[in-house]
Backbone as a ProteinNet text record, in pm:
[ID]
protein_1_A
[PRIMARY]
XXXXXXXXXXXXXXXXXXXXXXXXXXXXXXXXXXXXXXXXXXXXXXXXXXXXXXXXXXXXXXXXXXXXXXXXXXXXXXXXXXXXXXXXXXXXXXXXXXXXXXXXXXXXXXXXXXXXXXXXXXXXXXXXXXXXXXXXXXXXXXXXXXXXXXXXXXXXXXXXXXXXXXXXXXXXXXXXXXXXXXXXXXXXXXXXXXXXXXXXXXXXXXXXXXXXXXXXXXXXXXXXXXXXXXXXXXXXXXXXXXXX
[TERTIARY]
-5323.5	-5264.8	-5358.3	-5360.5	-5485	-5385.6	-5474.8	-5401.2	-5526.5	-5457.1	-5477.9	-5439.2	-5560.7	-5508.4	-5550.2	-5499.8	-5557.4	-5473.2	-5493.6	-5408	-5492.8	-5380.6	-5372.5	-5475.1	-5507.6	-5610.3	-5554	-5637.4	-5641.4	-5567.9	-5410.9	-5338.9	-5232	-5150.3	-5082.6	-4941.9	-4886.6	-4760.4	-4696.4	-4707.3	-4623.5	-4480.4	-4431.2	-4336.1	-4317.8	-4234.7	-4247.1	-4088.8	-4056.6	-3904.9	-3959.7	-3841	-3841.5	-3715	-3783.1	-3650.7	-3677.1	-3603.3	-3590.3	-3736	-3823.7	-3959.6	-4034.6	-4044.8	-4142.6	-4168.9	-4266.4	-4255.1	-4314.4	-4270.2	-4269.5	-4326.7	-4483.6	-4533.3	-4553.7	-4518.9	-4501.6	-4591.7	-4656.5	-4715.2	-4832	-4827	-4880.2	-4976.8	-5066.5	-5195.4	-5300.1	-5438.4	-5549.2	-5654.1	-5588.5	-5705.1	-5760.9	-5773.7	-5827.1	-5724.8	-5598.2	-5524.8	-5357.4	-5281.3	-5163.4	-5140.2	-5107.7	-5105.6	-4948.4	-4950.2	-4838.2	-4873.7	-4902.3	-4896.6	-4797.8	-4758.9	-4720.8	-4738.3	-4725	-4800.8	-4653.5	-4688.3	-4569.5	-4642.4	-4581.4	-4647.2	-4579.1	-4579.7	-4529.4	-4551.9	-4471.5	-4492.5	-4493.5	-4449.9	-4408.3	-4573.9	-4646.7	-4803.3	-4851.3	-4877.4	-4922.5	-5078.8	-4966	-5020.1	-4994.5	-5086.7	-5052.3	-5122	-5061.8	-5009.7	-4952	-5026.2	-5003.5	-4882.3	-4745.2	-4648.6	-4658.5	-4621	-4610.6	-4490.1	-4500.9	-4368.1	-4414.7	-4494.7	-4571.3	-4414.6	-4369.7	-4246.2	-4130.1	-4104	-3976.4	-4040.7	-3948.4	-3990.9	-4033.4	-4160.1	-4215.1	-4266.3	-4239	-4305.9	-4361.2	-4426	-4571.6	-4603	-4751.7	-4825.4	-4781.3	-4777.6	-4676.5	-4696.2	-4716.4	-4654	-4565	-4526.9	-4397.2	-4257.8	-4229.5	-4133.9	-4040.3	-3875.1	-3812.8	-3824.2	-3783.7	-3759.1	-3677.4	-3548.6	-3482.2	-3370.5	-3420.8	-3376.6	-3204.2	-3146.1	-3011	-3014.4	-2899.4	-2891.9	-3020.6	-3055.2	-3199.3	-3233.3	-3242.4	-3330.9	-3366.3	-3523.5	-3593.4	-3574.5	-3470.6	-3453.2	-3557.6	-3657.9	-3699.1	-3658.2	-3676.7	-3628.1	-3752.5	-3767.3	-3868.2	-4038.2	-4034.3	-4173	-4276.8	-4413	-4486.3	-4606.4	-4649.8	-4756.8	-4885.9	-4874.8	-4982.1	-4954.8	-4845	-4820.1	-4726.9	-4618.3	-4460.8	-4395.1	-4336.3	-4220.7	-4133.4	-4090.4	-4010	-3902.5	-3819.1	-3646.9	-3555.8	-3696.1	-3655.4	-3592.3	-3532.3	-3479.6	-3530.4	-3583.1	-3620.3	-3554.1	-3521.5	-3486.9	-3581.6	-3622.6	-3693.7	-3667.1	-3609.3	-3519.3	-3648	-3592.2	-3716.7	-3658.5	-3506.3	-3533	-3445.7	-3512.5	-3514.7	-3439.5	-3325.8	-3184.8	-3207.6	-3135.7	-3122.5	-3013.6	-3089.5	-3018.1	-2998.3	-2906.4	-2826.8	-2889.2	-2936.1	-2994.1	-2909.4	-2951.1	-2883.8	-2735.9	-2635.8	-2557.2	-2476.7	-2477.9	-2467	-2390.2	-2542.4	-2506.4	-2415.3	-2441.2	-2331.7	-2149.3	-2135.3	-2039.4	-1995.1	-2071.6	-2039.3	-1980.3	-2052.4	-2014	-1895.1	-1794.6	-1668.3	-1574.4	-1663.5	-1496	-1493.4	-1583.3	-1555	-1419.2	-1371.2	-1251.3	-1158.8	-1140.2	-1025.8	-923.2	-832.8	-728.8	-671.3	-668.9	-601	-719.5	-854.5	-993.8	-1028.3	-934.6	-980.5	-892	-910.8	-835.5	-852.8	-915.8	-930.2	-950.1	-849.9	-830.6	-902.4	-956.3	-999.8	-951	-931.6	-826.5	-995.2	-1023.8	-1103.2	-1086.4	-1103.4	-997.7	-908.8	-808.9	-703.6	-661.5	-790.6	-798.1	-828.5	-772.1	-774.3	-890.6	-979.7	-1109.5	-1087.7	-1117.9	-1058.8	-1235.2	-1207.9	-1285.7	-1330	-1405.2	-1397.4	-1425.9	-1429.4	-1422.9	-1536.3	-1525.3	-1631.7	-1741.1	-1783.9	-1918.7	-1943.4	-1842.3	-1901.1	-1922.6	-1879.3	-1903.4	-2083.9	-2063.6	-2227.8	-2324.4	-2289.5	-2398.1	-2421.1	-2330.2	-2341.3	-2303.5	-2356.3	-2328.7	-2179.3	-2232.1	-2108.7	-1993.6	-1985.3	-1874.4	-1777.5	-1922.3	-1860.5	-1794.6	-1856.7	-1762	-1653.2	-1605.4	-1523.7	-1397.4	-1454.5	-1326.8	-1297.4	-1407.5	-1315.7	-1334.6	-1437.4	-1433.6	-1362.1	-1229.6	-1184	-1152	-1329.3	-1362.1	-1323.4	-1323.3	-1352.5	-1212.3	-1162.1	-1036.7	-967.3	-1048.1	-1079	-949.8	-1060	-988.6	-835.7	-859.2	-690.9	-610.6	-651	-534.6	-539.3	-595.7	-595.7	-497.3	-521.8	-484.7	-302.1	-322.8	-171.6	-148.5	-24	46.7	205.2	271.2	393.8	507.7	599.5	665.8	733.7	790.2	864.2	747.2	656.8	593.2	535.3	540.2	548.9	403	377.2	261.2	164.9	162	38.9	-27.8	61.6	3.7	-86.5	-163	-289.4	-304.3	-265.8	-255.9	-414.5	-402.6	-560.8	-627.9	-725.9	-881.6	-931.1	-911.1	-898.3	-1081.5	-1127.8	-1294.4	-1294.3	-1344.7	-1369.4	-1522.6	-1536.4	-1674.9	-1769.3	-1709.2	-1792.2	-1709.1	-1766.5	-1670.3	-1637.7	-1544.1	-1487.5	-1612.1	-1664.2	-1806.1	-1922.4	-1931.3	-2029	-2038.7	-1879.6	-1850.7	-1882.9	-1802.9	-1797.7	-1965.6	-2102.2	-2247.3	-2242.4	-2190.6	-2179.5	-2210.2	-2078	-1987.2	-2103.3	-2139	-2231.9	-2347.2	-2376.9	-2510.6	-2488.8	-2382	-2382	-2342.8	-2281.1	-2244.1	-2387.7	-2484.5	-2560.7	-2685.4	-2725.5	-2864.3	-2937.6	-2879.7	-2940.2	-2865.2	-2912.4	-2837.1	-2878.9	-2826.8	-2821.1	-2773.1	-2827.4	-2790.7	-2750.2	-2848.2	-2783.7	-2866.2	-2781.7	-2832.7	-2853.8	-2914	-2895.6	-2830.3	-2697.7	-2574.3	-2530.5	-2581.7	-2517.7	-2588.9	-2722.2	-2805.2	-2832.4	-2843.6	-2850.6	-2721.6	-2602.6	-2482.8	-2477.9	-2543.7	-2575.9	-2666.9	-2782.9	-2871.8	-2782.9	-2703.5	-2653	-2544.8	-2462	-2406.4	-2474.9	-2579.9	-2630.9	-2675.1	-2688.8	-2707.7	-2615.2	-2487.1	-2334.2	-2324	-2351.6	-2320.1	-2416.5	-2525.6	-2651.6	-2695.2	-2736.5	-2823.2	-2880.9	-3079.5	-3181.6	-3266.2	-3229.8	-3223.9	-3226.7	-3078.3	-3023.8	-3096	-3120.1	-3140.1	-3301	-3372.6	-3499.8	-3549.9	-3420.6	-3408.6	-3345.9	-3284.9	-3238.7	-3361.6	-3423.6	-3564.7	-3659.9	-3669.4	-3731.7	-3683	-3578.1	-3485.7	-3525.2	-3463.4	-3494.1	-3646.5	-3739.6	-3893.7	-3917.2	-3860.2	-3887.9	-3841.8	-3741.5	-3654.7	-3682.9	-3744.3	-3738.4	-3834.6	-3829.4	-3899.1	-3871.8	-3928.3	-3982.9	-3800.7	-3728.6	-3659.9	-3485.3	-3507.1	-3396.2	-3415.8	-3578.7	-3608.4	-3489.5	-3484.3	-3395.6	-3253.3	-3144.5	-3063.9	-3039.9	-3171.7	-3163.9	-3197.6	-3262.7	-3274.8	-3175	-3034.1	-2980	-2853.6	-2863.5	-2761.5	-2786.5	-2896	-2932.6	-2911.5	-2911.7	-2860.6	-2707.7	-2642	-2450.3	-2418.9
2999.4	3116.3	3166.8	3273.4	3345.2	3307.9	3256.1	3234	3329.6	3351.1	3434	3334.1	3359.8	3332.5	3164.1	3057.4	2930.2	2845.5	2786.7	2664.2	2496.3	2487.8	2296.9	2244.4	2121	2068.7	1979.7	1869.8	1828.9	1710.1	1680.5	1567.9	1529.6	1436.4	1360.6	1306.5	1287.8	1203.7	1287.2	1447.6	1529.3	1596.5	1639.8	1680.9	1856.4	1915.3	1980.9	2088.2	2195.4	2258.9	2450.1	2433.9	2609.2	2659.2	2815.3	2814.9	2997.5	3047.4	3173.6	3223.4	3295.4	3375.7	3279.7	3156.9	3072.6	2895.9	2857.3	2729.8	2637	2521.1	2464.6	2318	2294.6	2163.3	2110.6	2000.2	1909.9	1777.6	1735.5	1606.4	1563.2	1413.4	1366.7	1318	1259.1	1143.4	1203.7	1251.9	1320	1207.3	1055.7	969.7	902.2	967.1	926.6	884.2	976	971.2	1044.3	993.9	1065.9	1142.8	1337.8	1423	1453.7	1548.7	1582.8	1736.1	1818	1984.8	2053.4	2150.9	2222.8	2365.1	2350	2493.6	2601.2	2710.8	2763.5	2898.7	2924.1	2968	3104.1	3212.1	3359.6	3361.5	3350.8	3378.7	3561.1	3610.9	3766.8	3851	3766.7	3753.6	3697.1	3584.4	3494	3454.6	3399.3	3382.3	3273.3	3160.9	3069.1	3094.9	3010.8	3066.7	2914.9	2865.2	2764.9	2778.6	2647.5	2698.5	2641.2	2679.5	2597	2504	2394.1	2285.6	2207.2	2247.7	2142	2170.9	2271.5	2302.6	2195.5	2127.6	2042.9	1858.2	1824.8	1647.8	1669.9	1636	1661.1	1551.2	1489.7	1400.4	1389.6	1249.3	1178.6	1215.9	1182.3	1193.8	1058.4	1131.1	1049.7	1096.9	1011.3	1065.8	972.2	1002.7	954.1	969.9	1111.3	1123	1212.9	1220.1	1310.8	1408	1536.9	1643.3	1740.5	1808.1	1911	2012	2141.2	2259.3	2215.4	2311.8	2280.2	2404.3	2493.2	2615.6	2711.3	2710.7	2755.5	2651.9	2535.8	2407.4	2358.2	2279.9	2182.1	2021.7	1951.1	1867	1750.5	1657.3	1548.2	1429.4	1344.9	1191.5	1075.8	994.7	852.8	865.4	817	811.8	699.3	655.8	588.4	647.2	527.8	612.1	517	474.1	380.8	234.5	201.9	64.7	58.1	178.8	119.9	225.9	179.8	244.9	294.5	402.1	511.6	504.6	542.8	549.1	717.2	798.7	850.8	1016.2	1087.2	1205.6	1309.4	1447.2	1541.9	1663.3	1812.3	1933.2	1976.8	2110.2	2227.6	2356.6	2409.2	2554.3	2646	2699.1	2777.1	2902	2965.2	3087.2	3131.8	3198.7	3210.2	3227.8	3195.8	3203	3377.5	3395.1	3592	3591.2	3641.2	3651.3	3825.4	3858.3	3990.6	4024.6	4128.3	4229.3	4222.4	4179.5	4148.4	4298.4	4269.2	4328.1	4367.8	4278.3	4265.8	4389.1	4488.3	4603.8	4747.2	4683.1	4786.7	4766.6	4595.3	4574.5	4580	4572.4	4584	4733.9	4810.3	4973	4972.6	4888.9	4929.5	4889.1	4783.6	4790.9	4895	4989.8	5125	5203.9	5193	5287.8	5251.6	5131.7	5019.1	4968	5030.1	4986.1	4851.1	4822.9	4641.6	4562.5	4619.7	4510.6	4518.9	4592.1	4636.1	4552.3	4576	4517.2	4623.2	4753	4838.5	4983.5	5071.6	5201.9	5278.8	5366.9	5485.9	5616.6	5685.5	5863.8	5920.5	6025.1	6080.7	6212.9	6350.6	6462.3	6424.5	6401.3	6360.2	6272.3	6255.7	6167.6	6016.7	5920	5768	5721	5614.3	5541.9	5430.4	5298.2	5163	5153.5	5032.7	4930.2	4802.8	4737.8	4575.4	4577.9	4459	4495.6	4392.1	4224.1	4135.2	4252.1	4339.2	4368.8	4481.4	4538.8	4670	4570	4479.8	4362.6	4342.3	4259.5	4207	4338.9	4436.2	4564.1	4597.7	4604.6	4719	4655	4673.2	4592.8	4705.3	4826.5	4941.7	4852.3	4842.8	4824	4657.9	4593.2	4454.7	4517.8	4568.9	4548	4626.9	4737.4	4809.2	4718.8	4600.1	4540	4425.5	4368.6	4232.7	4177.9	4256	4251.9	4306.2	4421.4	4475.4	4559.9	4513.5	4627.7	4787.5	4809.9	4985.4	5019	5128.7	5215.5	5200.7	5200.1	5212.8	5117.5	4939.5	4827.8	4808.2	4873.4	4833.6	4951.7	5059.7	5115.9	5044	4979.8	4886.7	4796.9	4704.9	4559.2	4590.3	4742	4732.4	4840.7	4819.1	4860.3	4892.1	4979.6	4978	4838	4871.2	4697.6	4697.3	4884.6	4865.4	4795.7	4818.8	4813.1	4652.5	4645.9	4518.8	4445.5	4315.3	4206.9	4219.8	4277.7	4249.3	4438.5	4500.6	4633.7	4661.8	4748.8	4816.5	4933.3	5010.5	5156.6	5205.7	5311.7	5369.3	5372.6	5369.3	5406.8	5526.2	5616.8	5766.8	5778.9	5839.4	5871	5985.7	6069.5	6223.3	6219	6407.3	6392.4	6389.7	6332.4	6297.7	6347.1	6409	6425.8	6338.7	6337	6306.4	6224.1	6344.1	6279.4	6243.9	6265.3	6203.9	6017.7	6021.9	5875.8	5794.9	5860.7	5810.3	5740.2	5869.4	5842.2	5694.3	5667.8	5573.5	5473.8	5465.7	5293.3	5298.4	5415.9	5360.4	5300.6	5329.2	5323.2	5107.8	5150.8	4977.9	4896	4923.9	4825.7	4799.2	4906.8	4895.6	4877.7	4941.1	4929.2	5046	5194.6	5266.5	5365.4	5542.8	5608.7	5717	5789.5	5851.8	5949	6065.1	6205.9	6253.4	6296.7	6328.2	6490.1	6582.3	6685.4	6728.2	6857.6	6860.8	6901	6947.2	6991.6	6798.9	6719.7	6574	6570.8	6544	6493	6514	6606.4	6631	6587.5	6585.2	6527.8	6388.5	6355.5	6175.5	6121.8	6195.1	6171.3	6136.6	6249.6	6268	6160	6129	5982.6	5848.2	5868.3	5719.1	5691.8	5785.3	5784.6	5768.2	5790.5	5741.2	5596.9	5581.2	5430.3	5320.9	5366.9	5273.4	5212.2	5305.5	5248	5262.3	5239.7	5258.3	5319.3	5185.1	5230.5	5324.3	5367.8	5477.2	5632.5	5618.9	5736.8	5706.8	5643.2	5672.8	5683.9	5670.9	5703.7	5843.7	5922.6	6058.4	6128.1	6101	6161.8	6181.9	6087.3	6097.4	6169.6	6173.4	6297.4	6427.6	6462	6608.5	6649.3	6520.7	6593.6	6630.7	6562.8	6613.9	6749.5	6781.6	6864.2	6994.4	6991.6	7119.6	7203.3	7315.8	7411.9	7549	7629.7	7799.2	7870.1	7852.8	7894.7	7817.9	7699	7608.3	7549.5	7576.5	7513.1	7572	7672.1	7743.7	7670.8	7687	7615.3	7456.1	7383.3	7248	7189.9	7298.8	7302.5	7334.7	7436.2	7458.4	7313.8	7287.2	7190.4	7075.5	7003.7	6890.4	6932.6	7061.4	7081	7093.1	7055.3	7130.6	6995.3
2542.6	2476.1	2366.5	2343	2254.1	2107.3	1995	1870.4	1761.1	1683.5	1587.1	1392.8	1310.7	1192.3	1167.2	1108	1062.3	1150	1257.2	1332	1264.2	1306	1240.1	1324.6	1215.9	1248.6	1371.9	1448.4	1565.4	1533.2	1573.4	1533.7	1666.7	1678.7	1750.6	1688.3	1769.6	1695.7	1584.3	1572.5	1460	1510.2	1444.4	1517.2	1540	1605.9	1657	1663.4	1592.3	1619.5	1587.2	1707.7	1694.5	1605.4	1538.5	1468.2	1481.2	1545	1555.5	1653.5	1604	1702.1	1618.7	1572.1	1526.4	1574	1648.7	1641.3	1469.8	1405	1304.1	1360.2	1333.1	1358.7	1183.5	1237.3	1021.4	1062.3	1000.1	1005.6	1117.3	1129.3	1251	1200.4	1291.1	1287.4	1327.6	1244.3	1268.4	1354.3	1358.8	1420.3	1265.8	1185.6	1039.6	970.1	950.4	833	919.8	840.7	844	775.1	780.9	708.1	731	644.2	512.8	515.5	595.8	617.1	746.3	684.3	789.7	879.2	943.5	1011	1117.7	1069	1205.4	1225.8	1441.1	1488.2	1534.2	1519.3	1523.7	1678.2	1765.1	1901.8	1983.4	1813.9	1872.1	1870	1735.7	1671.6	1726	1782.9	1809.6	1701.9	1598	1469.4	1401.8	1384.4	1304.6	1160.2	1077.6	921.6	863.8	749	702.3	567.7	594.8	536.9	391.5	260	172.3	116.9	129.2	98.7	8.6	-68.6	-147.9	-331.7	-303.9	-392.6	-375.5	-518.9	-454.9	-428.8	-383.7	-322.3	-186.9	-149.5	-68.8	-0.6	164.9	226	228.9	217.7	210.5	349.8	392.2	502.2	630.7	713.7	813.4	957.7	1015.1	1183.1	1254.8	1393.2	1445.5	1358.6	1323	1254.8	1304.4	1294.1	1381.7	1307.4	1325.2	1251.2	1354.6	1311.2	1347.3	1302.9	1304.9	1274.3	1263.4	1152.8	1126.1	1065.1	1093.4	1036.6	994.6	863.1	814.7	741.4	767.3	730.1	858.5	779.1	859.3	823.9	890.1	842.2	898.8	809.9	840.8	811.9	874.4	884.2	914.6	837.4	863.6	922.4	972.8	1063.2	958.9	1016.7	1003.8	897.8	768.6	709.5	733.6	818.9	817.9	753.9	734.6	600.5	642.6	623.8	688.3	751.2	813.3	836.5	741	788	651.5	693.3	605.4	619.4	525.9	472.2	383.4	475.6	356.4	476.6	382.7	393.9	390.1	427.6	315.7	381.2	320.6	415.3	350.9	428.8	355.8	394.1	446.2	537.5	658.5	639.8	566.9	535.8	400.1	310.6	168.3	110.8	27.7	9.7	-65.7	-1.3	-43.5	-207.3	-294.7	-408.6	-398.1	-423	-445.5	-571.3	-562.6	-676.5	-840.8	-989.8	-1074	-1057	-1134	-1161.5	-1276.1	-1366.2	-1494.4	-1548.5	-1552.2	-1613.6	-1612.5	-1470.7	-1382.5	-1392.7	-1407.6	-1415	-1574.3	-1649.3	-1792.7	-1793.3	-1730.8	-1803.9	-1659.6	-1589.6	-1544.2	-1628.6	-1754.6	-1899.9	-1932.6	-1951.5	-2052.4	-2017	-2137.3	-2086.4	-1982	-1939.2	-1815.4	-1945.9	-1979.8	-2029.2	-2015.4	-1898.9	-1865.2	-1877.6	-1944.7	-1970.9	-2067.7	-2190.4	-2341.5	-2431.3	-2533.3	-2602.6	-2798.2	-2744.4	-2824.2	-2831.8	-2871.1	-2833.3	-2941.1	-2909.4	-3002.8	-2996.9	-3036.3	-3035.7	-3097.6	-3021.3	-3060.4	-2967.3	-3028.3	-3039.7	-2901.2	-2975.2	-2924.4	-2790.5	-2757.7	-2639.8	-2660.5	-2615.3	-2604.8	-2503.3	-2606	-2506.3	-2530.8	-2412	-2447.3	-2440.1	-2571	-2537.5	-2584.1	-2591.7	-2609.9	-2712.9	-2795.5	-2966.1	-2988.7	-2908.7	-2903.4	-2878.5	-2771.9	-2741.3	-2809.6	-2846.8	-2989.4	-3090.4	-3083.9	-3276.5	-3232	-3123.3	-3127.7	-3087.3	-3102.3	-3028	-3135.3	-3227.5	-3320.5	-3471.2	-3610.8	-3682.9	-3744.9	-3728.6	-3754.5	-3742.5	-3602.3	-3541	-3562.1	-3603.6	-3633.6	-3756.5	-3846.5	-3964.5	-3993.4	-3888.7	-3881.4	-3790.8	-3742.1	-3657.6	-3667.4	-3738.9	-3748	-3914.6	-4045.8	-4164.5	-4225.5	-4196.9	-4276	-4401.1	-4417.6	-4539.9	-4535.1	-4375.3	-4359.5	-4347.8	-4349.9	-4387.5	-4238.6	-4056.3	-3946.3	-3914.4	-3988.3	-3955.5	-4036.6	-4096.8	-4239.1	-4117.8	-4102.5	-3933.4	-3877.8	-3833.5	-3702.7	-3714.8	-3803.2	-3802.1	-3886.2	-3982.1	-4053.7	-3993.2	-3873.7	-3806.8	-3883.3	-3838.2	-3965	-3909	-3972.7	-3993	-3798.8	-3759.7	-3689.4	-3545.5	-3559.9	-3445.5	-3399.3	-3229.6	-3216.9	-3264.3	-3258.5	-3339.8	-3245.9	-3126.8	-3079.2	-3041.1	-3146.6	-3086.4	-3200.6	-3128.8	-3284.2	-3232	-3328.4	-3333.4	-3290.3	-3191.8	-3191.2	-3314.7	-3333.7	-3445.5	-3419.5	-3507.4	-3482.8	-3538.1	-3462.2	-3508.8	-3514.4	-3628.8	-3641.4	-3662.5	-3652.8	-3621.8	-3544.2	-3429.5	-3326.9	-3142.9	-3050.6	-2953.7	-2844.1	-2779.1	-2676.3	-2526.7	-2546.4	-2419	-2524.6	-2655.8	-2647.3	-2723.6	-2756.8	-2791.6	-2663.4	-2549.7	-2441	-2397	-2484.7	-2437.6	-2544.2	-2633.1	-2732.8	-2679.5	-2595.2	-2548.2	-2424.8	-2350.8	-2221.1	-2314.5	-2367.2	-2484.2	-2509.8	-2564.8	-2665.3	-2483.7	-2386.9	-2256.2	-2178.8	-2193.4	-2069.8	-2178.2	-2251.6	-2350.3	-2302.2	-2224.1	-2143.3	-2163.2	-2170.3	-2150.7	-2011.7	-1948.3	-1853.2	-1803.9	-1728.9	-1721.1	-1826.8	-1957.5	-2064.4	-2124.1	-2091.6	-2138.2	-2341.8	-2330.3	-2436	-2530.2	-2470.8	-2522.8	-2585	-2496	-2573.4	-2628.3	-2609.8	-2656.6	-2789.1	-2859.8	-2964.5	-3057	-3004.1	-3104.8	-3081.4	-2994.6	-2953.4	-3080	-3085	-3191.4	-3326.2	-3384.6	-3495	-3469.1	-3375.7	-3375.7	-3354.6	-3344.1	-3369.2	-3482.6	-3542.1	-3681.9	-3788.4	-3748.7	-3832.6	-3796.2	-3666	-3572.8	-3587.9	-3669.8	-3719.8	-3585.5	-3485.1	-3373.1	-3305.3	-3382.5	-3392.9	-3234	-3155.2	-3034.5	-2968.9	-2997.1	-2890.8	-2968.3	-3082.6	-3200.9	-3120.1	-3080.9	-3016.2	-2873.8	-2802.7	-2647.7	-2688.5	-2781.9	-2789.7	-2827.7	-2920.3	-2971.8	-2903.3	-2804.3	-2641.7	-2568.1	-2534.5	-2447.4	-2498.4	-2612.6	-2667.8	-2669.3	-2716.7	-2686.1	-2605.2	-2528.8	-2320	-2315.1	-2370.6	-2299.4	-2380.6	-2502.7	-2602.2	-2513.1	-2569.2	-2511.7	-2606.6	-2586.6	-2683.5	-2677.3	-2579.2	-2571.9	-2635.7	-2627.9	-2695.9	-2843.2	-2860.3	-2984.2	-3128.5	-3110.9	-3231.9	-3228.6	-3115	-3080.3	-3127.5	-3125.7	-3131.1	-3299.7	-3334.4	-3461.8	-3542.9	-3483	-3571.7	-3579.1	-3426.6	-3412.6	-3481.2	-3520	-3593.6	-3746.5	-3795.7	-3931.8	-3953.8	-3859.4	-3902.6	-3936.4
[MASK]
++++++++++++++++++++++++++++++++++++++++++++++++++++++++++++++++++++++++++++++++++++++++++++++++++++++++++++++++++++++++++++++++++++++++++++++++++++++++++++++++++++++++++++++++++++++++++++++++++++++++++++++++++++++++++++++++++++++++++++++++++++

């Protein structure tokens, strides 16, 4: 058969398993020495290609040893190193455990605003935004000390509810000042560390709220946005909006 690429050196007594369009030779006796490599052979290529298993606990050099395919492992078992007889057992996974692309961030920004995943409301013109109070505390130092220090006027609404109302309710945290979508750019801001599709109708009142919200960050992913975006014709506009 015509082979293509690096085939194994000249050995005996190795073993031998197919596992999908590939044959898998491991080991065996060169006449000199008992080796400890493996080789597999692309029958669709007809391409041999030296594998690496040197990752992990790895069999000593050996021949007369069984070896056979099990799901997507190569399982080995015993064989001879020249001294003794072996008893030991061996896997080495022949196809690559598939990790799913991170997710993290994506799933962080489905608390925003999920009422049954909050545990903190905001009224901002007149509309209610939930959200987590642990991850606005550690995002934001604003926010820590508006929710769980009590110093700010925010947390004394919060926490002093009037007598009739039940112990585990907390009145929304009314934010003025600031609007509706672009608090909303806030909370994507502090969940993900990223902001996105953000024109400059936000963008510019985003700026001026990260700057009440002390966060440095986001106030230099906006400054980036608007440089991009200014131009001869909005410049007046954007100028006047950063002065109101």
């Amino acid at each position: 058969m015509p082979c293509r690429g690096t085939p194994p050196s000249p050995r005996y007594f190795h073993s031998c398993c197919l596992y999908g369009n590939k044959m898998y030779a491991y080991g065996g006796y060169s006449g000199s020495e008992r080796l400890a490599d493996m080789y597999a052979y692309d029958f669709e290529t007809n391409h041999w290609s030296e594998v690496d298993c040197t990752n992990g606990d790895c069999p000593s050099g050996r021949s007369s040893l069984v070896a056979q395919v099990y799901e997507n492992s190569l399982y080995i078992f015993g064989g001879y190193n020249g001294v003794h007889v072996l008893n030991d057992f061996y896997k080495f996974r022949l196809k690559p455990v598939s990790v799913p692309p991170p997710a993290l961030v994506q799933d962080l920004q489905k608390l925003i605003n999920r009422p049954e995943l909050c545990d903190v409301t905001f009224l901002v013109e007149g509309k209610e935004i939930h959200a987590n109070r642990a991850i606005l505390a550690v995002r934001s130092e604003y926010f820590k000390v508006m929710l769980f220090s009590g110093g700010m006027r925010e947390s004394i609404q919060m926490t002093c509810g009037g007598s009739d109302m039940d112990s585990d309710y907390s009145p929304p945290i009314e934010l003025k000042d600031v609007s509706h979508p672009v608090f909303l750019k806030v909370l994507e801001y502090l969940y993900t560390d990223s902001i996105c599709d953000t024109s400059l109708e936000v963008g510019v009142p985003l700026l001026i709220a990260s700057e009440r919200f002390m966060l440095d960050r986001l106030k230099a992913l906006c400054e980036d946005n608007i440089r991009r975006e200014i131009s001869v014709e909005n410049v007046i506009g954007i100028f006047i909006a950063s002065h109101r």
